Coordinates of C-alpha atoms in Angstrom, one line a residue:
M8 CA -12.0 -10.3 -26.9
L9 CA -10.3 -12.0 -24.0
H10 CA -8.7 -15.4 -23.5
P11 CA -11.5 -17.6 -21.9
T12 CA -9.8 -17.8 -18.5
H13 CA -9.3 -14.0 -18.5
E14 CA -12.9 -13.5 -19.5
Q15 CA -14.1 -15.7 -16.6
H16 CA -12.0 -13.6 -14.1
F17 CA -13.3 -10.4 -15.7
M18 CA -16.9 -11.6 -15.5
K19 CA -16.5 -12.3 -11.8
K20 CA -15.7 -8.6 -11.3
V21 CA -18.7 -7.3 -13.3
K22 CA -21.7 -7.0 -11.1
P23 CA -25.3 -6.3 -12.1
I24 CA -26.8 -3.3 -10.3
Q25 CA -30.5 -4.4 -10.5
N26 CA -30.9 -7.7 -12.5
G27 CA -28.9 -10.9 -12.4
R28 CA -28.6 -11.3 -16.1
R29 CA -25.3 -11.8 -17.9
P30 CA -24.1 -8.6 -19.6
S31 CA -24.0 -8.5 -23.4
R32 CA -20.7 -8.7 -25.2
Q33 CA -21.0 -5.0 -26.0
I34 CA -21.4 -4.0 -22.3
L35 CA -18.4 -6.2 -21.4
Q36 CA -16.3 -4.7 -24.2
S37 CA -17.2 -1.2 -23.0
L38 CA -16.4 -1.9 -19.4
Y39 CA -13.1 -3.6 -20.4
A40 CA -12.1 -0.6 -22.6
Q41 CA -13.0 1.8 -19.7
M42 CA -11.0 -0.4 -17.3
M43 CA -7.9 -0.4 -19.6
M44 CA -8.2 3.4 -20.0
E45 CA -8.4 4.0 -16.2
Y46 CA -5.4 1.8 -15.6
A47 CA -3.4 3.4 -18.4
V48 CA -4.1 6.9 -17.2
F49 CA -3.2 6.0 -13.6
E50 CA 0.0 4.3 -14.6
F51 CA 1.0 7.1 -17.0
N52 CA 0.5 9.8 -14.3
R53 CA 2.1 7.7 -11.6
E54 CA 5.2 7.1 -13.7
R55 CA 5.4 10.7 -14.9
L56 CA 5.2 12.0 -11.3
L57 CA 7.9 9.5 -10.2
R58 CA 10.2 10.8 -13.0
K59 CA 9.6 14.4 -11.9
I60 CA 10.3 13.5 -8.3
D61 CA 13.6 11.7 -9.4
D62 CA 14.5 14.7 -11.6
S63 CA 14.0 17.2 -8.7
L64 CA 16.1 15.0 -6.4
D65 CA 18.9 14.8 -9.0
M66 CA 18.8 18.6 -9.4
H67 CA 18.6 19.2 -5.6
D68 CA 15.5 21.3 -6.2
E69 CA 13.6 21.1 -2.9
K70 CA 10.7 23.3 -4.1
A71 CA 10.1 21.1 -7.2
F72 CA 10.4 18.0 -5.0
K73 CA 7.7 19.2 -2.6
E74 CA 5.5 20.1 -5.5
W75 CA 5.8 16.7 -7.3
T76 CA 5.6 14.7 -4.1
G77 CA 2.4 16.6 -3.3
A78 CA 1.0 15.8 -6.7
Y79 CA 2.0 12.2 -6.3
K80 CA 0.2 12.0 -2.9
E81 CA -2.9 13.5 -4.4
L82 CA -2.9 11.0 -7.2
M83 CA -2.4 8.0 -4.9
S84 CA -5.2 9.4 -2.6
E85 CA -7.5 9.7 -5.5
Y86 CA -7.0 6.1 -6.4
K87 CA -6.5 4.5 -3.0
D88 CA -10.1 3.3 -2.7
G89 CA -10.2 2.2 -6.4
K90 CA -12.7 3.3 -9.0
V91 CA -16.2 2.1 -9.9
L92 CA -17.2 2.0 -13.6
F93 CA -20.9 1.8 -14.6
E94 CA -22.3 0.7 -17.9
Q95 CA -26.1 0.1 -18.6
G96 CA -26.9 -1.4 -15.2
Y97 CA -23.6 -3.1 -14.5
K98 CA -20.7 -2.0 -12.4
L99 CA -17.0 -2.9 -12.3
E100 CA -14.9 -2.1 -9.3
L101 CA -11.3 -1.4 -10.0
E102 CA -8.4 -1.7 -7.5
F103 CA -5.1 0.2 -7.9
E104 CA -2.1 -0.9 -6.0

């Protein structure tokens, strides 16, 4: 799954909701996959919007610029406090910078 040092870091972020038991490998893999998907979706949308903003600036299209910067602000606002993933009694808090 992960390099041992990465797994230790990841394990520190996974918190039990009720019990203090270590999560199973299946739960860890599910949280890890969800985490990677959240980061990928965020990064894809952020990069797409930044390209749209750049394109609108290149074309001197003020209306498109306002539209894309508004969408970018919405995306950043949605992720500013991070996301929390849940899986079978465990949670993982994600940060987006």
